Coordinates of C-alpha atoms and ligand atoms in Angstrom, one line a residue:
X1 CA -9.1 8.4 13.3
X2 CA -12.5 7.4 13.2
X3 CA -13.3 6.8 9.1
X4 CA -15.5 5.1 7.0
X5 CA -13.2 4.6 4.0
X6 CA -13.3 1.0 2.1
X7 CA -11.1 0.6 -0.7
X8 CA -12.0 -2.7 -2.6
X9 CA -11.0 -4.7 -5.9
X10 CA -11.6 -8.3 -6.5
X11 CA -8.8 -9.9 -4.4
X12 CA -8.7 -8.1 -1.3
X13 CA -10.6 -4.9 0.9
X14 CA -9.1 -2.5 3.2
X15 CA -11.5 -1.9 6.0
X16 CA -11.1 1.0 8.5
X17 CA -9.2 -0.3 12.0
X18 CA -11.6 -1.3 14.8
X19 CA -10.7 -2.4 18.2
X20 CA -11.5 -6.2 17.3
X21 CA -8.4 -5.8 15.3
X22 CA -6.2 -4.6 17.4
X23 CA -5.2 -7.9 19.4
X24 CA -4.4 -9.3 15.9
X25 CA -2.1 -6.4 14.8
X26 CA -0.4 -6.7 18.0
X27 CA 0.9 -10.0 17.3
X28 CA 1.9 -9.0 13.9
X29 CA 4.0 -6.7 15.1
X30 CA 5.5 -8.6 17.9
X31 CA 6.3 -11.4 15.8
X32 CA 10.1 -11.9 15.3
X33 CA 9.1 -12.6 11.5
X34 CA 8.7 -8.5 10.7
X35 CA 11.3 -7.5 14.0
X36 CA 13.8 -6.3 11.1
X37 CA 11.3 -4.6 9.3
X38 CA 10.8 -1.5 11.3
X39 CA 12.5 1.0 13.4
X40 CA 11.1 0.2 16.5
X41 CA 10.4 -3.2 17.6
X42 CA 9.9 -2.8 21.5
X43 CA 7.8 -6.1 22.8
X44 CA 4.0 -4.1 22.4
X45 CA 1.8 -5.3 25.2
X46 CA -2.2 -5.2 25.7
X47 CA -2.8 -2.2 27.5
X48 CA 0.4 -0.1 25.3
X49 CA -2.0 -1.9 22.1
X50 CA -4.8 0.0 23.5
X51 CA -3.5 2.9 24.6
X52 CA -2.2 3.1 21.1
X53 CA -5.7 2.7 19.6
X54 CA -7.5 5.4 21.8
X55 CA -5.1 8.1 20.7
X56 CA -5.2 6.8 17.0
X57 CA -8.6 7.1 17.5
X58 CA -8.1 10.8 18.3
X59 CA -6.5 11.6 15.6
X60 CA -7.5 13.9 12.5
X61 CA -4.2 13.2 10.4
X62 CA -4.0 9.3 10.7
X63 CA -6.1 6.4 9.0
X64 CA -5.6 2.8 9.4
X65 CA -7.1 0.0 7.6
X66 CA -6.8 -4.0 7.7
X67 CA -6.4 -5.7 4.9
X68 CA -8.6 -8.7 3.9
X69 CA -7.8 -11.3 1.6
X70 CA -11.0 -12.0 -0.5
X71 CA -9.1 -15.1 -2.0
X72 CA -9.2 -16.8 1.7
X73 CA -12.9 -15.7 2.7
X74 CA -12.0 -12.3 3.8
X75 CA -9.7 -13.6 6.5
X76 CA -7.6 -11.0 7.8
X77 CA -4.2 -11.0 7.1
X78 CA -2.2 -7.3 7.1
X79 CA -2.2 -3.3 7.8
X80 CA -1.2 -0.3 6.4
X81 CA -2.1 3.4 6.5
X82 CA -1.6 7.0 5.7
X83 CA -0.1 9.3 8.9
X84 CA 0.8 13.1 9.6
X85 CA -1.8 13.8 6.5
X86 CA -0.5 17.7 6.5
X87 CA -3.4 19.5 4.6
X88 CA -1.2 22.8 4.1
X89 CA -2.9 24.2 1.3
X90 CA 0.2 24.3 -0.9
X91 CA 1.1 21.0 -1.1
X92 CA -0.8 18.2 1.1
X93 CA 1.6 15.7 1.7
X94 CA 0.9 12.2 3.9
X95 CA 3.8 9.1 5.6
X96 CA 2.9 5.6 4.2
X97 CA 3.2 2.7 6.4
X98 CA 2.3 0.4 9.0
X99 CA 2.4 -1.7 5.7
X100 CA 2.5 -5.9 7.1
X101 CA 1.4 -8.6 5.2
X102 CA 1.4 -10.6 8.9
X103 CA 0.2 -14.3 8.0
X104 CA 3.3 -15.7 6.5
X105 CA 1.2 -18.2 4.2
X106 CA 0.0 -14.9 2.7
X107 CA 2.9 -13.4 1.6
X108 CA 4.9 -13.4 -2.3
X109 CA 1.2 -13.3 -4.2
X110 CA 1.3 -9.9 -5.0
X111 CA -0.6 -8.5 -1.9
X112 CA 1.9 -6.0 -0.8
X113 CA 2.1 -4.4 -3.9
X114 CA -1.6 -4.2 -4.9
X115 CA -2.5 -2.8 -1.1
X116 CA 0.8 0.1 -1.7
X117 CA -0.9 0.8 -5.2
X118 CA -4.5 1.2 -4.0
X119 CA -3.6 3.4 -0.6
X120 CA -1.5 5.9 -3.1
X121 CA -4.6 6.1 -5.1
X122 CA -7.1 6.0 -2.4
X123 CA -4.8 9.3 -1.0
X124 CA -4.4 11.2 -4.5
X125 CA -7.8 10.8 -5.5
X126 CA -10.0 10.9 -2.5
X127 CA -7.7 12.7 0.2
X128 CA -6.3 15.2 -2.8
X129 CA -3.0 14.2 -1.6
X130 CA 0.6 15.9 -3.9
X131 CA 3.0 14.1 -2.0
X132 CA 3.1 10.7 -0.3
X133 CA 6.3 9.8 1.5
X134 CA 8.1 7.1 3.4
X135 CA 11.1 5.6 5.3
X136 CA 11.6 2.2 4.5
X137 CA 15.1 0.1 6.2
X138 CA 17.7 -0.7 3.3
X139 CA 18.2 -4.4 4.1
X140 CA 14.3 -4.5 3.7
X141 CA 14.6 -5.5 0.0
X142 CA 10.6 -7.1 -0.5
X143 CA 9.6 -3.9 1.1
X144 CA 11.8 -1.7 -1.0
X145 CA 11.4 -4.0 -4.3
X146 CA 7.5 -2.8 -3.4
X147 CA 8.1 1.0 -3.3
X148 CA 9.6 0.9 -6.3
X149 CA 7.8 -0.9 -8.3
X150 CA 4.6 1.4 -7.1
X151 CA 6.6 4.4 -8.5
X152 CA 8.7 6.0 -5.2
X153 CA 12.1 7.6 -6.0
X154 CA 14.5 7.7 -3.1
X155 CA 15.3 11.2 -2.2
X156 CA 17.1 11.0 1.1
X157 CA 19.3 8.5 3.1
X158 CA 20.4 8.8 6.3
X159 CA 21.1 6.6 9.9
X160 CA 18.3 6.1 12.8
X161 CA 19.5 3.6 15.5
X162 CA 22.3 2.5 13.8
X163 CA 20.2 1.2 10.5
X164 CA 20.3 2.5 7.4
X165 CA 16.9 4.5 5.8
X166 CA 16.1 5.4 2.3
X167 CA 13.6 8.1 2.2
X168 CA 11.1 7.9 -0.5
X169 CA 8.4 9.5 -2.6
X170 CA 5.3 9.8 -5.1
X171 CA 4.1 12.9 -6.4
X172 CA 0.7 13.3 -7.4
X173 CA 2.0 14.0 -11.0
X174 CA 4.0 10.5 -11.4
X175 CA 1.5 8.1 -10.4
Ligands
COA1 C1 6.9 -6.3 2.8 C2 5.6 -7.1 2.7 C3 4.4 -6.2 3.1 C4 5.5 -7.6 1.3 O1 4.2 -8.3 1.2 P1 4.0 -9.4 0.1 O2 2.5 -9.5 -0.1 O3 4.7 -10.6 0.3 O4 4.5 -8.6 -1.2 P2 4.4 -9.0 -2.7 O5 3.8 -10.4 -2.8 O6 3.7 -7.9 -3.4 O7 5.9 -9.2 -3.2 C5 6.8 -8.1 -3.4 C6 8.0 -8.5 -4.2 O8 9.1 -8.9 -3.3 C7 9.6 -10.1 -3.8 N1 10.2 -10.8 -2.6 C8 9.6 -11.5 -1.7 N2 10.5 -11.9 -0.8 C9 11.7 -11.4 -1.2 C10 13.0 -11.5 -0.7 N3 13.3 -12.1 0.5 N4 14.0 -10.9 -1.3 C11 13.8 -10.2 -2.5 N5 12.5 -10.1 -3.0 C12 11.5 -10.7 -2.4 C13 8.5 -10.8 -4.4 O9 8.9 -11.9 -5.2 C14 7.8 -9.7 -5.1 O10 8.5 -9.4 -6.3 P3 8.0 -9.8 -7.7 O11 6.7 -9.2 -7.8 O12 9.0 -9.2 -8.6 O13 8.0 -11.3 -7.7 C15 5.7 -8.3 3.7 O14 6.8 -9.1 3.4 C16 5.8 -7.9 5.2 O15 4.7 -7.7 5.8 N6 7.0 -7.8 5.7 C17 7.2 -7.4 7.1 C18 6.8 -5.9 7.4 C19 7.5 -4.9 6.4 O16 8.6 -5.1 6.0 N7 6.8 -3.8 6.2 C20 7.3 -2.7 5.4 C21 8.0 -1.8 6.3 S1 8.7 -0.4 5.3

């Protein structure tokens, strides 16, 4: 969705999504490097990248941002977000993901984890948020090592394509 929303501390800032981005997310995701990571890993090309981005741009329930490493001029170097934002009244509940750390010299300084803890806060605080949830693949230990360190209990597991998911999640009361 369109959104204004910057999220900032002294090592990085998350910036909303913009189509200059795009191209560089793409390759991220087609990389063979993060192919493991995630359910899907179909070969993305440029017109599916932008067909993507129109329709997230239509969106009322989905917000992207890049993430930009402050300790390397602000270069660009990962993604994540906050999707199917369900404002029932009772309990508004969001999926986080589309977490990458995508320049391999980035990675193992902490990033992952300070960019989890900052979009859980960004969506309790500012979205109002009781529930954030996620699917993360079992053999994905950095990524699951993250999740808990930011405070997610597992609540589910289950198969999808033949992998193994553990279902997690952070309630507004735990973080
Ligand atoms: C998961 C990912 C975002 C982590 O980013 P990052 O910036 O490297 O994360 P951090 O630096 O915060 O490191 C997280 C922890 O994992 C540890 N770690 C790194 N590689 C590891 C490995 N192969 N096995 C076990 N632990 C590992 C780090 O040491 C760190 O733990 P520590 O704080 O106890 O030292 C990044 O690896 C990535 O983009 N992976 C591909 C996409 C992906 O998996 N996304 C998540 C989908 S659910």
């Amino acid at each position: 969705m369109h959104h204004d929303y910057v999220i900032k501390n002294n090592k990085f800032i998350l910036t909303p999504v913009t189509e200059a981005d795009i191209e560089l997310m793409r390759g991220w995701r087609n990389s063979p490097l993060n192919h493991s990571s995630f359910l899907t890993n179909n070969y993305i090309d440029m017109d599916q990248q932008k067909r993507w981005f129109e329709n997230y741009l239509q969106k009322t329930n989905d917000i992207m941002f890049i993430v930009k490493d402050l300790e390397d001029s602000g270069k660009r170097v990962g993604m994540l977000g906050l999707y199917d934002i369900d404002n029932d009244k009772n309990k508004k509940k969001a999926e986080f993901g589309r977490l990458l750390i995508g320049e391999p010299s980035t990675r193992g300084k902490g990033l992952g984890l300070a960019v989890t803890l900052n979009l859980c806060k960004f969506g309790f605080q500012i979205l109002e948020l009781d529930e954030i949830y996620l699917e993360v693949i079992t053999d994905n230990v950095t990524a699951h090592k993250i999740y808990k360190k930011a405070g997610f209990l597992e609540t589910e597991r289950y198969s999808i394509n033949g992998k193994e998911i553990i279902k997690m999640s952070l309630f507004k009361e735990n973080f």
